[in-house]
Coordinates of C-alpha atoms in Angstrom, one line a residue:
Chain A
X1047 CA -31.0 33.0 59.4
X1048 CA -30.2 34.2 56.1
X1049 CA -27.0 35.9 57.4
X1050 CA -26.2 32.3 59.6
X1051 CA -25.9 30.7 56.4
X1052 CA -23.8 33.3 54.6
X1053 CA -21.2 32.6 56.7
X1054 CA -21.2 29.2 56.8
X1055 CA -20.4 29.6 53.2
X1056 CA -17.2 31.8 54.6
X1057 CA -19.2 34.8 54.2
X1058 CA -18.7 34.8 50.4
X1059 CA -21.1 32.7 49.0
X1060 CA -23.5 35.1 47.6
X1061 CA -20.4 37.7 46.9
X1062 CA -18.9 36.1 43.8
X1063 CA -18.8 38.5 41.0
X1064 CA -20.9 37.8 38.6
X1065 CA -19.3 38.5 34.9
X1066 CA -21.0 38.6 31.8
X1067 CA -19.2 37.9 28.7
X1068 CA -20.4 39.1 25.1
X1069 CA -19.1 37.0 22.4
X1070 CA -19.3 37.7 18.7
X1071 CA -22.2 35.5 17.0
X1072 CA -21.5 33.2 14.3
X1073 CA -22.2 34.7 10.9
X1074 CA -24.0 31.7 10.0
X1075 CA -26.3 31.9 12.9
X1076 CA -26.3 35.0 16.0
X1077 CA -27.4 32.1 18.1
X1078 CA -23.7 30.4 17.5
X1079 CA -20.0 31.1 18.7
X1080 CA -18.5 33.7 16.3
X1081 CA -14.5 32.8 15.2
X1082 CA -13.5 35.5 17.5
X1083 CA -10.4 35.0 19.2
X1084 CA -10.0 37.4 21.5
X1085 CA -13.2 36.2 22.5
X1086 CA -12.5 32.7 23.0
X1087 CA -9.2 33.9 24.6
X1088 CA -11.4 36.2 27.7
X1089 CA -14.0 33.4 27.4
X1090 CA -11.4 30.3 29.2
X1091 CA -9.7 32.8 31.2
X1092 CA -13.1 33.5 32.4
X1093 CA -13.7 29.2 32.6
X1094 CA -10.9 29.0 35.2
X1095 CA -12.1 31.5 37.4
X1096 CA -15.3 29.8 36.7
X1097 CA -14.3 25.9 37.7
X1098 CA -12.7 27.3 40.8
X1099 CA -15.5 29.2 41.8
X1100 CA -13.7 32.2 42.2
X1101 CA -16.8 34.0 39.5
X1102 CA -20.0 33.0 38.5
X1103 CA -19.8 33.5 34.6
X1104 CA -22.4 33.8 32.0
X1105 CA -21.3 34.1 28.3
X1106 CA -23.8 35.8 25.2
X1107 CA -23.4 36.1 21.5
X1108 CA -23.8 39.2 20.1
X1109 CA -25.1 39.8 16.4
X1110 CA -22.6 43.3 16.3
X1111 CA -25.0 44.0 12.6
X1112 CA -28.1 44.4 15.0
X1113 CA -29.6 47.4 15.9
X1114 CA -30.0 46.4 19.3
X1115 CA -26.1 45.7 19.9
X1116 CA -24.9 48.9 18.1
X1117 CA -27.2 51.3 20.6
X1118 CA -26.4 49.2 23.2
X1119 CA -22.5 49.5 23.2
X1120 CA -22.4 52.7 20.9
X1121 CA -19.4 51.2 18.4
X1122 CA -17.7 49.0 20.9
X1123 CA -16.5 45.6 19.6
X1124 CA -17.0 42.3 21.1
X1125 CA -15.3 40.8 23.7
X1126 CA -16.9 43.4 25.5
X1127 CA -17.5 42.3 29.4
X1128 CA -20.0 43.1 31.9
X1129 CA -19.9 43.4 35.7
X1130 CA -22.5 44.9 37.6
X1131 CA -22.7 48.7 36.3
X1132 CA -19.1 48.0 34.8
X1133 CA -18.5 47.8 31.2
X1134 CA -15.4 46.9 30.2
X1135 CA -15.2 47.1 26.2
X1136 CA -11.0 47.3 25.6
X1137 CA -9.2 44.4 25.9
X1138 CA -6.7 45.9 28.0
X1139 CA -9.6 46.4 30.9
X1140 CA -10.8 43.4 30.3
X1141 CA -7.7 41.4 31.2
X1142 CA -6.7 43.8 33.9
X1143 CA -10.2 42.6 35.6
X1144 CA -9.5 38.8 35.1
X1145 CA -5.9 39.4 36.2
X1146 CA -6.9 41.4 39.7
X1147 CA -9.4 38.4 40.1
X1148 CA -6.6 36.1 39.0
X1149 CA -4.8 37.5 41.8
X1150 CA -7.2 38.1 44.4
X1151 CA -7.7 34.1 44.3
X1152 CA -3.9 32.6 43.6
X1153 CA -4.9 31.5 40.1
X1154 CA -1.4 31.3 38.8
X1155 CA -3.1 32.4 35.2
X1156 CA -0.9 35.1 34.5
X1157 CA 2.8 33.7 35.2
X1158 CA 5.1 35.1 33.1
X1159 CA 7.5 33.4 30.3
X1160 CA 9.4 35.6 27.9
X1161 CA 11.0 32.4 26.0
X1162 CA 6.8 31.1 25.5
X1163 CA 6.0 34.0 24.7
X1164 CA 8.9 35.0 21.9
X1165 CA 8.4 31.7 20.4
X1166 CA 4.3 31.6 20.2
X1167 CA 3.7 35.8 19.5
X1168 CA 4.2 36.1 15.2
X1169 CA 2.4 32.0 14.3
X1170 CA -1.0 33.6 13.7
X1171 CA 0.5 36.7 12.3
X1172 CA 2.6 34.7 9.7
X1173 CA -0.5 32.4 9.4
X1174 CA -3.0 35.3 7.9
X1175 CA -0.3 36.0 5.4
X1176 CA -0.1 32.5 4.1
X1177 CA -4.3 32.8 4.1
X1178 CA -4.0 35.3 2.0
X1179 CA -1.1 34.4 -0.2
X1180 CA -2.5 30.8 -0.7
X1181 CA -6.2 31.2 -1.2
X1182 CA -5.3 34.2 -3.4
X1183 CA -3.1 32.0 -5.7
X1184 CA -5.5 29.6 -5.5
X1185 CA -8.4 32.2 -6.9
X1186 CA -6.4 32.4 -10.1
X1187 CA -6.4 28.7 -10.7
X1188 CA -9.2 27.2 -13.1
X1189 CA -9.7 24.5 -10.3
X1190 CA -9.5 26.8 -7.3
X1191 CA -12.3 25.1 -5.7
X1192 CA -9.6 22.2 -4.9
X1193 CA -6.5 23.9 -3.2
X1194 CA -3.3 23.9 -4.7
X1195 CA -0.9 21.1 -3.3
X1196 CA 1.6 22.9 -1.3
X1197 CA 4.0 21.2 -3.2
X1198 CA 3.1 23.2 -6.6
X1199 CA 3.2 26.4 -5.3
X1200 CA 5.6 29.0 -6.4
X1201 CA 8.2 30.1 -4.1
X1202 CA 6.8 33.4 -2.9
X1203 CA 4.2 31.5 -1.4
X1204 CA 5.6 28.6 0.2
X1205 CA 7.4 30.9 1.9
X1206 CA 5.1 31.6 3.7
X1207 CA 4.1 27.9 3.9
X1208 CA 7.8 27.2 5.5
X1209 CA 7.7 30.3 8.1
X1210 CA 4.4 28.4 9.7
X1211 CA 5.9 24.9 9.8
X1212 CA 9.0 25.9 11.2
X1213 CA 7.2 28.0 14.1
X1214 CA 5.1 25.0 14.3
X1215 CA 8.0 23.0 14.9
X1216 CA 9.8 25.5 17.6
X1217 CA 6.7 25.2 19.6
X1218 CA 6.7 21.3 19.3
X1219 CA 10.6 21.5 20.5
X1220 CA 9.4 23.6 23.6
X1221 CA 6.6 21.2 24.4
X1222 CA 9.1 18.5 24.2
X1223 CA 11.5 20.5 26.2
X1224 CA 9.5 21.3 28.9
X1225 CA 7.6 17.8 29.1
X1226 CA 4.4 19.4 30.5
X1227 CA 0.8 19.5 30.2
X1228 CA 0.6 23.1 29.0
X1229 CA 2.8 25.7 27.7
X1230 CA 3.9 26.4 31.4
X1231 CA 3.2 23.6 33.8
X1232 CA 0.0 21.5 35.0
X1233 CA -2.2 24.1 34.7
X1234 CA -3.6 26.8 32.1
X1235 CA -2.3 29.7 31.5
X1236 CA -3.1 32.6 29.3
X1237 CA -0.6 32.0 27.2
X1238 CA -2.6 28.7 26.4
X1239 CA -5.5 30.4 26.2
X1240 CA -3.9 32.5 23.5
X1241 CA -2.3 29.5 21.4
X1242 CA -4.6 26.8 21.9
X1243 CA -7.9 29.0 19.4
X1244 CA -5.2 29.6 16.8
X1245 CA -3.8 26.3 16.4
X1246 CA -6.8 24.7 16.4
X1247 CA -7.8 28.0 13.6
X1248 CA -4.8 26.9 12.3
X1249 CA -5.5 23.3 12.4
X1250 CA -9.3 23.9 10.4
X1251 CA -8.5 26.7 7.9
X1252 CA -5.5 24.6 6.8
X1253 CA -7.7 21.4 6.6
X1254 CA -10.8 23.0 4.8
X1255 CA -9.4 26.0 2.6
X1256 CA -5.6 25.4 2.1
X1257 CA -5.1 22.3 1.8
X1258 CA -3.3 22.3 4.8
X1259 CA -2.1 19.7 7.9
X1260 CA -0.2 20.4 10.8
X1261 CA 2.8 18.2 10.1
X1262 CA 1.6 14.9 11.8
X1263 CA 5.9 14.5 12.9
X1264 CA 5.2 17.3 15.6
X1265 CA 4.0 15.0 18.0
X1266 CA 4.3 16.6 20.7
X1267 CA 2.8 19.6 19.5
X1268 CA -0.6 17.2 18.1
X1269 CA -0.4 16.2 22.0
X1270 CA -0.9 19.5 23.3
X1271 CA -3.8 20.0 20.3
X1272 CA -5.6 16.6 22.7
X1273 CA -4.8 18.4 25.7
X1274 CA -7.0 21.4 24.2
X1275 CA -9.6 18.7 23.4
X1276 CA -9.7 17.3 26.5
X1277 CA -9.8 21.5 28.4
X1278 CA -13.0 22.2 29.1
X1279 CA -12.6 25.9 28.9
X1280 CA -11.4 25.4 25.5
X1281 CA -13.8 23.3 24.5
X1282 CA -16.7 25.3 25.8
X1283 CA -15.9 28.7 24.1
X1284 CA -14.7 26.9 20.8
X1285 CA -16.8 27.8 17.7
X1286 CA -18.3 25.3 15.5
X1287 CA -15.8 23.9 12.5
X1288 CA -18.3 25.7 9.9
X1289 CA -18.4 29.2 11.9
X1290 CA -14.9 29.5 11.6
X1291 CA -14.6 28.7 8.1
X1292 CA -17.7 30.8 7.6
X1293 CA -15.8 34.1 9.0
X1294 CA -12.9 33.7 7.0
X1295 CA -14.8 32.6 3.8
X1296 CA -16.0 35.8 4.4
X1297 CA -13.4 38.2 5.4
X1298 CA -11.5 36.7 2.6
X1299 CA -14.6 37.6 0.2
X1300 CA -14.7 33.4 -0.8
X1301 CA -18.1 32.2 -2.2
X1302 CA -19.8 30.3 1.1
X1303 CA -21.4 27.4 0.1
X1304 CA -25.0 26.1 1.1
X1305 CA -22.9 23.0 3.0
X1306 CA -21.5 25.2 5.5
X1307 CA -24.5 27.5 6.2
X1308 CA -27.3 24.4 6.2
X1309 CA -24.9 22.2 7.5
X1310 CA -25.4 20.9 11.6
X1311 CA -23.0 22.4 13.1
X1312 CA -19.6 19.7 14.0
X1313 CA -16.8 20.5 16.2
X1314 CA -13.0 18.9 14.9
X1315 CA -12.0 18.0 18.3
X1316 CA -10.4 14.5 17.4
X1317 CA -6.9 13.8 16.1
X1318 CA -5.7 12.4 12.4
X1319 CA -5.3 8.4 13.6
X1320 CA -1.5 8.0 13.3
X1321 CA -0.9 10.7 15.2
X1322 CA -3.3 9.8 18.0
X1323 CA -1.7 6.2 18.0
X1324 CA 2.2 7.4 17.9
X1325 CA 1.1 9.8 21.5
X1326 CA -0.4 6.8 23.3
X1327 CA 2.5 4.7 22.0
X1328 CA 4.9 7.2 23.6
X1329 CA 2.9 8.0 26.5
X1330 CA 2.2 11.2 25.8
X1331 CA -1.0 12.3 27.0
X1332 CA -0.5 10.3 30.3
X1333 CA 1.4 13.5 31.4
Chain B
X1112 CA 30.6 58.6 4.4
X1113 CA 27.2 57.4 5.1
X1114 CA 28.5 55.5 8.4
X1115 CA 29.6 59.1 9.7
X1116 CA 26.9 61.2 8.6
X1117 CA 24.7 58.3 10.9
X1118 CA 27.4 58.7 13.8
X1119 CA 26.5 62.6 13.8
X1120 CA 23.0 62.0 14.2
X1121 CA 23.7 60.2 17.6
X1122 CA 24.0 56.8 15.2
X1123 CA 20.4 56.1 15.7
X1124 CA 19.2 58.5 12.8
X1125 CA 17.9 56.1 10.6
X1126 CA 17.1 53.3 13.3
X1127 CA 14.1 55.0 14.5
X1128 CA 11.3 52.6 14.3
X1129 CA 8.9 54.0 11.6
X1130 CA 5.2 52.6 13.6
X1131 CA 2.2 52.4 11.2
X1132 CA -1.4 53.3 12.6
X1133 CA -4.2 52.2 10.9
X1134 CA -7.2 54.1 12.3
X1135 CA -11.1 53.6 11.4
X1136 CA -12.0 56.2 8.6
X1137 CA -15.1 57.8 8.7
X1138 CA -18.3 56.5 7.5
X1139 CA -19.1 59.9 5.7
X1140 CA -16.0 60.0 4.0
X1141 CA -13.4 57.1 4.4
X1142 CA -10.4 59.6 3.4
X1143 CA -11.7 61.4 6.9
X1144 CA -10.7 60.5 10.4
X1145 CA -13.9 58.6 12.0
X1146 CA -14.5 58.7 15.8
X1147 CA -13.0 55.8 17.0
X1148 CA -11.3 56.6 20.9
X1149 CA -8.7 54.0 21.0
X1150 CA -7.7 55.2 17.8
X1151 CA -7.3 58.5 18.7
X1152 CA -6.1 57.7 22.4
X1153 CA -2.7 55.5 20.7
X1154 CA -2.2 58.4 18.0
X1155 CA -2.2 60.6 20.7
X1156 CA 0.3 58.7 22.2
X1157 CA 2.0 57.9 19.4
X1158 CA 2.2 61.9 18.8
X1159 CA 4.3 62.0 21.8
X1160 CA 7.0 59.9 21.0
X1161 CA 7.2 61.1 17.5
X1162 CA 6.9 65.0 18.7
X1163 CA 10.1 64.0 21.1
X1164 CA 12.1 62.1 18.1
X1165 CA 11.8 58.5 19.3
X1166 CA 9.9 57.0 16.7
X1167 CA 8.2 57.9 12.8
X1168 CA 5.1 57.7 12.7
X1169 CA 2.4 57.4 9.8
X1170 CA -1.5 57.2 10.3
X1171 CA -3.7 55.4 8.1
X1172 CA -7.2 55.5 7.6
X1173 CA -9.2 52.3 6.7
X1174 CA -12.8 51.4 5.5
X1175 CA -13.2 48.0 8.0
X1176 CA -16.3 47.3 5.2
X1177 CA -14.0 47.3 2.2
X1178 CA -13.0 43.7 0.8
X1179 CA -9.1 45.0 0.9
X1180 CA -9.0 45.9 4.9
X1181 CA -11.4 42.6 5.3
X1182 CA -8.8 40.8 3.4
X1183 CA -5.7 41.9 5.2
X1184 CA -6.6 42.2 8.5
X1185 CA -9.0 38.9 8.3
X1186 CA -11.1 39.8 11.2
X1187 CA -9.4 42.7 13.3
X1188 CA -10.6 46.1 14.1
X1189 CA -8.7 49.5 14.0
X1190 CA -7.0 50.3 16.0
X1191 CA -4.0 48.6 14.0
X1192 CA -0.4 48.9 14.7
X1193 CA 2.3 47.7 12.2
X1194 CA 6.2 47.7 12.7
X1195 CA 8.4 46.4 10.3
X1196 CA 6.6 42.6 9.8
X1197 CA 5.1 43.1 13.1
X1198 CA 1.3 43.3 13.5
X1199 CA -0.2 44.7 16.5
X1200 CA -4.1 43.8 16.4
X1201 CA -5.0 43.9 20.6
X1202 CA -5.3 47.1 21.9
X1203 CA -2.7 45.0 25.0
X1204 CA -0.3 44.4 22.4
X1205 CA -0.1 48.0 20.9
X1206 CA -0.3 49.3 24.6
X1207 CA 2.7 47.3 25.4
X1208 CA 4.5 48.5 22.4
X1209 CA 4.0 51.8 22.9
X1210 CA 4.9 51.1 26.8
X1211 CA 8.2 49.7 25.8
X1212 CA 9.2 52.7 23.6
X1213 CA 8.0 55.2 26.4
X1214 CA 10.3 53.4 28.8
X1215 CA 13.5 52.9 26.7
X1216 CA 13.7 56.7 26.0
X1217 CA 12.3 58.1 29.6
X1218 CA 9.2 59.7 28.4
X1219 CA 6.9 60.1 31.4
X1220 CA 3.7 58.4 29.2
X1221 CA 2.8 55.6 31.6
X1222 CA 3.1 56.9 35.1
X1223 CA 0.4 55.6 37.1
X1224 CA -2.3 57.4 39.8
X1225 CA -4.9 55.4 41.2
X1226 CA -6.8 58.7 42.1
X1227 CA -7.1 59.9 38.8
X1228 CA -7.7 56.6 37.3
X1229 CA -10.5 55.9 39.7
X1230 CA -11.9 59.2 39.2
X1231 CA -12.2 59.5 35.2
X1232 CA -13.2 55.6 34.9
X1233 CA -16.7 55.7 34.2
X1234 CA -17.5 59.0 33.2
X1235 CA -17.8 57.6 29.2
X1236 CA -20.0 54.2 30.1
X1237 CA -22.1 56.3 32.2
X1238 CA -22.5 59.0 29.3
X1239 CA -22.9 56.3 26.7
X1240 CA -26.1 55.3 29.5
X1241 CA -27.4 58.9 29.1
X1242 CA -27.1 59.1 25.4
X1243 CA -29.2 56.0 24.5
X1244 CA -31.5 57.2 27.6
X1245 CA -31.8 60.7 26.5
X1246 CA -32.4 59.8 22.8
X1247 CA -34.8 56.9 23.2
X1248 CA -36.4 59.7 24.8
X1249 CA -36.4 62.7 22.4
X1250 CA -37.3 59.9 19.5
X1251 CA -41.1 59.3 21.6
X1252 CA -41.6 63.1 21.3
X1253 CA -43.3 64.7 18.2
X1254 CA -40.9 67.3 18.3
X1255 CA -38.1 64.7 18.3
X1256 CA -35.6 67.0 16.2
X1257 CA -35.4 69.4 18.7
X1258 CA -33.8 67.8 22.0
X1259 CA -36.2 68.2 24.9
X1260 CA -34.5 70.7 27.5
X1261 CA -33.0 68.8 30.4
X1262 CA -35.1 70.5 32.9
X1263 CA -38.2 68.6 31.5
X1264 CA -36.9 65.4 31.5
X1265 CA -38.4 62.7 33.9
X1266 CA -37.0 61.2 36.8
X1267 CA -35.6 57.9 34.9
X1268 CA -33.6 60.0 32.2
X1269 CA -32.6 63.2 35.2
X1270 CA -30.5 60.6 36.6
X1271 CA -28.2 59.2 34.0
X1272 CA -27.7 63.2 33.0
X1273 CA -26.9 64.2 37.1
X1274 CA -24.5 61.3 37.5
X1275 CA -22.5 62.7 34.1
X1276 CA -22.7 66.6 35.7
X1277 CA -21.9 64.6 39.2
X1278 CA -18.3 62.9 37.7
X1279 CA -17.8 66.2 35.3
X1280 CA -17.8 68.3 38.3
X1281 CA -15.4 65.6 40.0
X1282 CA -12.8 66.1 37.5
X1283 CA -13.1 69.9 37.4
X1284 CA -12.5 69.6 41.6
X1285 CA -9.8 67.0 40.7
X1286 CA -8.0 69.6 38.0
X1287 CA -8.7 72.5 40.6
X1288 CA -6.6 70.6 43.6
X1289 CA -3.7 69.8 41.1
X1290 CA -3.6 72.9 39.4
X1291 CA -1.7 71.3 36.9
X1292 CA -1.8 71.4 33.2
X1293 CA -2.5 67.8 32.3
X1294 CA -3.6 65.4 34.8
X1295 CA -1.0 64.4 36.2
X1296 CA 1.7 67.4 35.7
X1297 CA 2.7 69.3 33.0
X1298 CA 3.1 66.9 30.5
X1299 CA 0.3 64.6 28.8
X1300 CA 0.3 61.0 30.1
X1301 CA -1.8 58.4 29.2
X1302 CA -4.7 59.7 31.6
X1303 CA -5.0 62.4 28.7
X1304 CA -5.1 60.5 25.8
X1305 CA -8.1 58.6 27.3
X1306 CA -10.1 61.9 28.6
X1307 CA -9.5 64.3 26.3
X1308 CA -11.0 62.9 23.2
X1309 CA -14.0 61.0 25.9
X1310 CA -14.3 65.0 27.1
X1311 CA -14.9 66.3 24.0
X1312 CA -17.1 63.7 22.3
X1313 CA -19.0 64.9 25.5
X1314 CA -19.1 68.0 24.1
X1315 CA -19.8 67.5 20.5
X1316 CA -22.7 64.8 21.0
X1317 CA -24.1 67.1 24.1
X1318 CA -24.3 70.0 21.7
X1319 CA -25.4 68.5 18.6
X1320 CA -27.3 65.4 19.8
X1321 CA -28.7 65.6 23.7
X1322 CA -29.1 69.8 24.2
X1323 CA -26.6 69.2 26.8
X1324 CA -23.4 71.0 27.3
X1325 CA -20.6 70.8 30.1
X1326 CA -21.5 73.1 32.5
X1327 CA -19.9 76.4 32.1
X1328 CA -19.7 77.1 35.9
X1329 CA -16.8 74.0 35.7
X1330 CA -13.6 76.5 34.8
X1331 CA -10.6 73.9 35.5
X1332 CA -12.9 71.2 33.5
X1333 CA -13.2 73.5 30.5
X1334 CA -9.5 74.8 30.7
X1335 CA -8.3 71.6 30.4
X1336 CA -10.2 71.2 27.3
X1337 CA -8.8 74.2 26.2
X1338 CA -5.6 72.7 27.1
X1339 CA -6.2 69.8 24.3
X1340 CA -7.3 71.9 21.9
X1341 CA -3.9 73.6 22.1
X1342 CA -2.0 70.1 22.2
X1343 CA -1.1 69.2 18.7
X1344 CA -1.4 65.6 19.6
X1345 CA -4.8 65.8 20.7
X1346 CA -5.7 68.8 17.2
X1347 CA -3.8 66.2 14.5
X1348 CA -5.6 63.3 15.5
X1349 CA -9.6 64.9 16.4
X1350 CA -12.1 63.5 13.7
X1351 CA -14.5 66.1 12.7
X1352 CA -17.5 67.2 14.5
X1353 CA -19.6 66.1 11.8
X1354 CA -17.9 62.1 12.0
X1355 CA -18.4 62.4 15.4
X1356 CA -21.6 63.1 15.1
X1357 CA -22.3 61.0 12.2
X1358 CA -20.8 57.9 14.3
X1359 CA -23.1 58.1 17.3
X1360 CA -26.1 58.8 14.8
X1361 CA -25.2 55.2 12.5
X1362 CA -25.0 53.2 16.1
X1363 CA -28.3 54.6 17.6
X1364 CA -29.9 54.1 14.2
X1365 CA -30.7 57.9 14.0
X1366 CA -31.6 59.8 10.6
X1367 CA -28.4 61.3 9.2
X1368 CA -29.6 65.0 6.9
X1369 CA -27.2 65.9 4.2
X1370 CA -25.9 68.9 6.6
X1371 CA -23.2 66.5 7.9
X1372 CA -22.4 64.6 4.9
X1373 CA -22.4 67.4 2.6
X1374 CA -21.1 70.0 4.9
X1375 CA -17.3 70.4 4.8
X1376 CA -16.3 69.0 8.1
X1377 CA -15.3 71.5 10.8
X1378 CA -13.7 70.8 14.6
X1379 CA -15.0 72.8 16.9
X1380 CA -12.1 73.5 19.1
X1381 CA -12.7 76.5 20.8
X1382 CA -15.0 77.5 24.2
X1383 CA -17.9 79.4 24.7
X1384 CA -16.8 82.7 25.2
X1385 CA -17.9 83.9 28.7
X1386 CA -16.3 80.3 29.8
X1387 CA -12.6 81.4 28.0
X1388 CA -13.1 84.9 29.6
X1389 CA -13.6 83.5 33.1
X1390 CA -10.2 81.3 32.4
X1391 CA -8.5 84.3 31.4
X1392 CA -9.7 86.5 34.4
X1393 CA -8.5 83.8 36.6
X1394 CA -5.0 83.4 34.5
X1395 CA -6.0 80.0 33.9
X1396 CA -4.7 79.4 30.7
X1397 CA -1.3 80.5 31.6
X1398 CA -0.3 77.5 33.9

């Protein structure tokens, strides 16, 4: 009987790999997401599979200070991924396992696009440097508790400042250029699941350390900011607004106030008015 | 003058890419190499292109717990790769990198064999099982500073040691059929920059933590050890036996003595005698 039904599953039903996912905890509280990307990046790859039930997923947050998760994983770092007696603890192996099941399954999760990639690969790179080069500058002020407007800083940081907007803007022309839904077409890719944590990183470190907005003119690339808002894989794996502030409050050695440790935890996931009203006046998240 | 002096060189002399590793420092001394693998796995890789003149290369050790790496890196763990303004954070990205290089100047780094990949794949997670096993167990015993013998141990903790002898004695068969001097021929490939340092933190921890040693009856096993402890890649970038040791110790929240933090480190990189003599009999080491 038991084997009668198996197969009128198509003999797989009970044969989906199950994958465990361990996610850095929140700082704030090991029971909350962690501001890990990487994580979050493994974590809606691992959604897709999921929603096509292609894997059976189960994600965990990790406390990597415990005792428990150092002699469990002996030094490795989250995302560190678990299938049956497999551990998979380097990124590489990681992604090679998501890409084989990718493949197995015609998930189309891995296409390749050298012009996406070129013009989405240094944004978070150049966006740690003007972190550090703003919050540092604004550390010296008597009022640093208020950011500096952008518009008083010195030149040797709004360098910085202009290097972010103007990748912001070359992804905004490629979203308007391509007209789609994602960075490649209809459907998520990886590269989405790469860009689509650090602009909205992006989008809540600006807001709440740096004084900082995505220009609202990049309309197109505010749309694809909905379309992660409306991804469940991206809204499922996202870290509370206060957990990500938290971790780079503290890798930035910032004073953490009681606000963002007491505070309930609330997830940004709407749009600045204007901007939401100019997209539905243009149509733009009809696509 | 300077244009033809260049031109003489090949006109590439000063084009070589000058790559920046940043590798975790140990947590005796943060001046010291700490046992980190995919630290030493890309040095050892990066030792290859460097030894062949494709690339400069300079290692760095970091403290991850110092406000300055915090602050810099906001978040990311050694291994770290910088070129120029690049930053390579993902083990994939430095990977890919380091791929590139390889392939542009035809060094063999990245050839691919599914046997030997298959074969040397679990061998650390499965010693990484034994260790926690083995030490959980020692810790119950009075005499817990002293390692209880392997013969003695029960059932449950026998088999996590038999499946490490069992894959051990796989690779030795595996070297044996090949009788080549790296894995896959007679130059080191990526295969080696995994295994070799997984092989001898094998040894160290075995030794010094579990009263375990690799069996001295497995002569191609141990030869190729000896064969990375007479390749400078694998010599220049081997932390310590004592950071090895102290690095296991910190995770399974084991007493460290002053022995290791006091004792000037040493590498053990040499075999136990009767083992070397049977390599030599057999003109092993001569391949």
């Amino acid at each position: 009987m038991a084997d009668a039904y198996q197969l009128q599953n198509g003999g797989s039903g009970d044969k989906k790999p199950l994958l465990e996912l361990y996610v850095k905890a929140s700082g704030i509280d090991s029971r909350r997401i962690g501001a890990c990307l990487f994580c979050q990046e493994f974590w809606m790859e691992l959604y897709a599979l999921y929603e096509i039930g292609v894997a059976r997923v189960e994600v965990k947050t990790v406390n990597v200070n415990s005792e428990a998760f150092k002699k469990n994983f002996l030094g490795a770092q989250p995302p560190i991924m678990i299938e049956e007696d497999k551990q998979y603890t380097d990124n590489r192996d990681i992604e090679g396992r998501i890409f084989h099941l990718a493949k197995e399954y015609n998930v189309p999760l891995f296409e390749k696009d050298p012009t996406v990639e070129k013009r989405i690969e240094s944004l978070y790179r150049n966006f740690k440097l003007f972190v550090r080069a703003k919050t540092d500058f604004d550390k010296g002020k008597k009022t640093f508790k208020v950011p500096v407007d952008i518009d008083a800083l010195p030149p040797a940081i709004k360098i910085h400042y202009n290097r972010i907007v103007e990748q912001l803007a070359g992804i905004d022309q490629l979203l308007a250029d391509r007209q789609t839904r994602y960075l490649l077409g209809p459907s998520m890719t990886e590269y989405d699941c790469e860009l689509m944590p650090r602009l909205h990183h992006i989008r809540i470190i600006g807001q709440r350390l740096l004084g900082f907005d995505i220009p609202h003119n990049l309309t197109h690339l505010w749309n694809y900011v909905l379309t992660a808002y409306r991804t469940a894989a991206f809204i499922e794996s996202c870290p509370a607004d206060q957990d990500i502030l938290h971790h780079y409050k503290e890798q930035l050695n910032l004073f953490t106030n009681q606000r963002e440790t007491l505070q309930s935890p609330t997830k940004t996931h709407t749009l600045p008015e204007a901007v939401l009203d100019e997209i539905k006046r243009r149509g733009l998240d009809r696509k």
